[in-house]
Structure formats: C-alpha cells, structure tokens
Amino acid sequence: MVSPIVLGIESSCDETGAGLVRDGVLLGHAVASSMDEHARYGGVVPEIASRAHLHALRPVVRRALDEAGLRMSDIGAVAVTTGPGLSGALHVGLAGAKGIAYALGVPLHGVHHLAGHVAADTLEHGPLPDPCVVLIVSGGHTSLLLVRDLVRDPIIHLGDTLDDAAGECFDKVARVFGLPYPGGPAVDRAAREGDPRAVPFPRPLPGSYDFSFSGLKTAAARWAEGHAGRALPVADGAASLQEAVADVLTRKAVAACREHGVTTLVVVGGVAANSRVRSLAEERCRAAGITLRVPPLKLCTDNGAMIAAVGDLLVRAGAEPAPLDVTIDPSAPLEYAALRPRTTDRSTATQSATTGSTATGSATTGAAGTGSATTGSAAA
C-alpha cells in the first residue's frame, strides 16, 4: 500500500516552512524567513514574526507543491508544529494547517518542533538507528537525547541546557562583539580569521551531560570590556568562543555515546550548521569509532520538511491523528514526537487554577474577617 503524501508546516519562530514527504523521501520544500525584519532589533520580535507568517504561509505551501510537481488535492495528511515556540507564530501555522486538513478531509498531526529537528536527518541518511544519541543545538534549545523509535517510544533526556542555549550564547556575544544578527553565522565567519587558543574561555559543567552557556557568555562579555579604549580583536574572540562551545557540545555527546554503548551520534538544529561544531564532531567521532550523522545545511535550520518527516513517520506507524480542538503549547517539553495539546485540556487546567485561587482568596478573606473580629474583641 502506498503511503499518503504528508504536508508539513513549520512556524514556531521566524521561518515559515512547508515540506512534502512520502515514505521518508523529501518531494519538495520551501522556506520564507523574516530574519531581515528582526535584524535591526537584535532578535526576533514575536508580533513581526506572526505577521510575516500570515503573509508567507500560502505562498510557501504553493512553492513546495510546485517544486514537488503536486497539487493540493494530492496531499493525504498534514503535520504542523504545535510547540514549543512563539505563541502567535504557532497559532498562524496551526490555523493554516487545520484549514488545509479540514478542507481536504485528511488527518492532522501535531508535532513537537524539536522532534522535527531529529527527523530532519532521516531525509538525508534514512531511518535512525535504534538506539542513537541525538545532540540538538539551536537558538533556544540544547539537549542530549537517547532516541529509540522516534514516534513510538518516549524520548530520554540525558542532559539539557540549564540557562542559555548554545545559539543564544552566540547571538548575545555577537552583539557585544559588534557583529550582526543572527550571531551564529556572524561568529562563524569572524572566527575564520582568528586563533581559537587566543582566549582561555571556560568549559561549563564538566562531568555532567547538562549544558550551561550563561557563564561562557559572561566571560566573553568581560573579556570584551577589558579592551575598552582599545581595538577589540574580534576574530580571536569569535574563534575562541566558537571553540569553547564546540568543545563542550562534542565532548559531552561523544561521552554519552560511549557510556550508553551507542555507535551513532546525530547532531541537529541550527547550530549544527556551525563549521567548527561539525568539524570537531567529525574528528572526535572518528577517533571514538562512532558514526556521525548531520543533516545538510538546508535542513539544519527551521523548515517544513522536518515536520513533514515526523508526520510521515506518524502516519506509517498508524498514530492517532490530532483531535479537532488541538491547540498549541509554546513551552512544551520534549517527551514524544507527537504533540497534541487540546483546548479543552488547557481550559480545564485554567479553570482549576482559577478555582484554586478563588478558594485561597476566600480562605484569606475569612482569615482577615476573623482577625477583624479578634481586633474588635481586643478593642472591647
């Protein structure tokens, strides 16, 4: 039996993406970015991102269909990012996905954004080995995972970022160094002319699989402040910062593979496009006898193809589609690839919280009333 063509829609941040996948094969995809609109602010402005998604969604879906040589009626299922991400941006993508799915009468699947990054690699290298260690490094997330069957089994977290993610560190330090936004590519370019040993930046949290880049960010800022009134050797600072980040990421990832007896490391996410992260991962994996898998650059950053890849896996696994009242969860933890928060669930949770607050307030009022009575007795 031929699997249906799955349309994937991604709108969690500043990229609007659409991709078409069937049986693990990418048929076509397109991405529109609003990055230039955010550059002057030094970061993503949620309202601007949401408006950009509104304008870009239909053209991006059309471009993906045209690239694949398909029509809208060829779509057999729709997958969409339901979290985590910017609330308004997620709502735009979900509304568009619902409209397409309901108009065509096809199943809709909610997908966790980070699971999409993991699945992106399957479009280049085929099914993930069971098990494998996955290092997700992006603007807002840094996680080390043990993955078995991506769409059937729970995703095991070996380590996560405790504060700033690797991408955030690059963005924030780039601003201090006077480099443009986004910081990751800017640091990568500047580092080519620098000495990675010039500045002894710290390697945070040795001996743990968790990540913390806040202290590294602060160390880089203090180093820059120490050059007040003098020319800042940006290339050396960028190269040293990049080396510290790549060293921490790859050292922990390879150690996790060894400890868990896993022979494949998958590195995904926007920061996986960093040249030093890729080269150092290759070097260390080769020395440890570990197979390294990294998606091509076009699939490292946010895109609809990766969401379609998860949707394709869910469809082939016989997963239950999302309900009609599926909504978003901007801060959803990564537990499973499918993410189907429901409006009714959120309403119930809100109602329970409100009821609890009301009860607490009544108790407080009662206590105050008792206090007043006591005061009155004392006055008498």
mmCIF file of C-alpha atoms in Angstrom, residues 7-12 15-19 30-33 49-65 72 78-81 88-100 304:
data_model
loop_
_atom_site.group_PDB
_atom_site.id
_atom_site.type_symbol
_atom_site.label_atom_id
_atom_site.label_comp_id
_atom_site.label_asym_id
_atom_site.label_seq_id
_atom_site.Cartn_x
_atom_site.Cartn_y
_atom_site.Cartn_z
ATOM 1 C CA LEU A 7 2.445 18.217 4.073
ATOM 2 C CA GLY A 8 4.470 19.641 6.963
ATOM 3 C CA ILE A 9 4.090 23.225 8.197
ATOM 4 C CA GLU A 10 6.579 24.963 10.494
ATOM 5 C CA SER A 11 6.031 28.422 12.020
ATOM 6 C CA SER A 12 7.486 28.320 15.523
ATOM 7 C CA GLU A 15 10.889 30.900 9.401
ATOM 8 C CA THR A 16 7.738 29.861 7.581
ATOM 9 C CA GLY A 17 8.319 26.400 6.161
ATOM 10 C CA ALA A 18 6.368 23.864 4.122
ATOM 11 C CA GLY A 19 7.588 20.433 3.068
ATOM 12 C CA ALA A 30 10.161 25.887 0.633
ATOM 13 C CA VAL A 31 11.094 28.356 3.376
ATOM 14 C CA ALA A 32 10.445 32.073 3.839
ATOM 15 C CA SER A 33 12.363 33.920 6.553
ATOM 16 C CA ALA A 49 7.157 37.114 13.159
ATOM 17 C CA SER A 50 3.431 36.353 13.430
ATOM 18 C CA ARG A 51 2.523 38.905 10.784
ATOM 19 C CA ALA A 52 5.236 37.579 8.477
ATOM 20 C CA HIS A 53 3.854 34.037 8.830
ATOM 21 C CA LEU A 54 0.404 35.291 7.846
ATOM 22 C CA HIS A 55 1.753 36.755 4.630
ATOM 23 C CA ALA A 56 4.117 33.884 3.795
ATOM 24 C CA LEU A 57 2.184 30.713 4.602
ATOM 25 C CA ARG A 58 0.102 30.320 1.437
ATOM 26 C CA PRO A 59 2.938 31.240 -0.980
ATOM 27 C CA VAL A 60 5.343 28.876 0.813
ATOM 28 C CA VAL A 61 2.906 25.952 0.597
ATOM 29 C CA ARG A 62 2.361 26.726 -3.093
ATOM 30 C CA ARG A 63 6.130 26.837 -3.756
ATOM 31 C CA ALA A 64 6.626 23.473 -2.043
ATOM 32 C CA LEU A 65 3.835 21.931 -4.130
ATOM 33 C CA MET A 72 -3.186 20.476 -3.168
ATOM 34 C CA VAL A 78 -0.989 17.359 7.272
ATOM 35 C CA ALA A 79 1.553 17.739 10.085
ATOM 36 C CA VAL A 80 2.156 21.013 11.903
ATOM 37 C CA THR A 81 4.361 22.307 14.694
ATOM 38 C CA GLY A 88 1.290 33.903 17.906
ATOM 39 C CA ALA A 89 3.572 32.322 15.327
ATOM 40 C CA LEU A 90 2.450 28.812 16.286
ATOM 41 C CA HIS A 91 -1.207 29.823 16.061
ATOM 42 C CA VAL A 92 -0.746 31.042 12.491
ATOM 43 C CA GLY A 93 0.770 27.749 11.365
ATOM 44 C CA LEU A 94 -1.820 25.666 13.195
ATOM 45 C CA ALA A 95 -4.717 27.669 11.779
ATOM 46 C CA GLY A 96 -3.363 27.225 8.258
ATOM 47 C CA ALA A 97 -2.762 23.513 8.769
ATOM 48 C CA LYS A 98 -6.253 22.990 10.176
ATOM 49 C CA GLY A 99 -7.788 24.799 7.227
ATOM 50 C CA ILE A 100 -5.949 22.641 4.701
ATOM 51 C CA GLY A 304 8.646 22.407 6.990
#
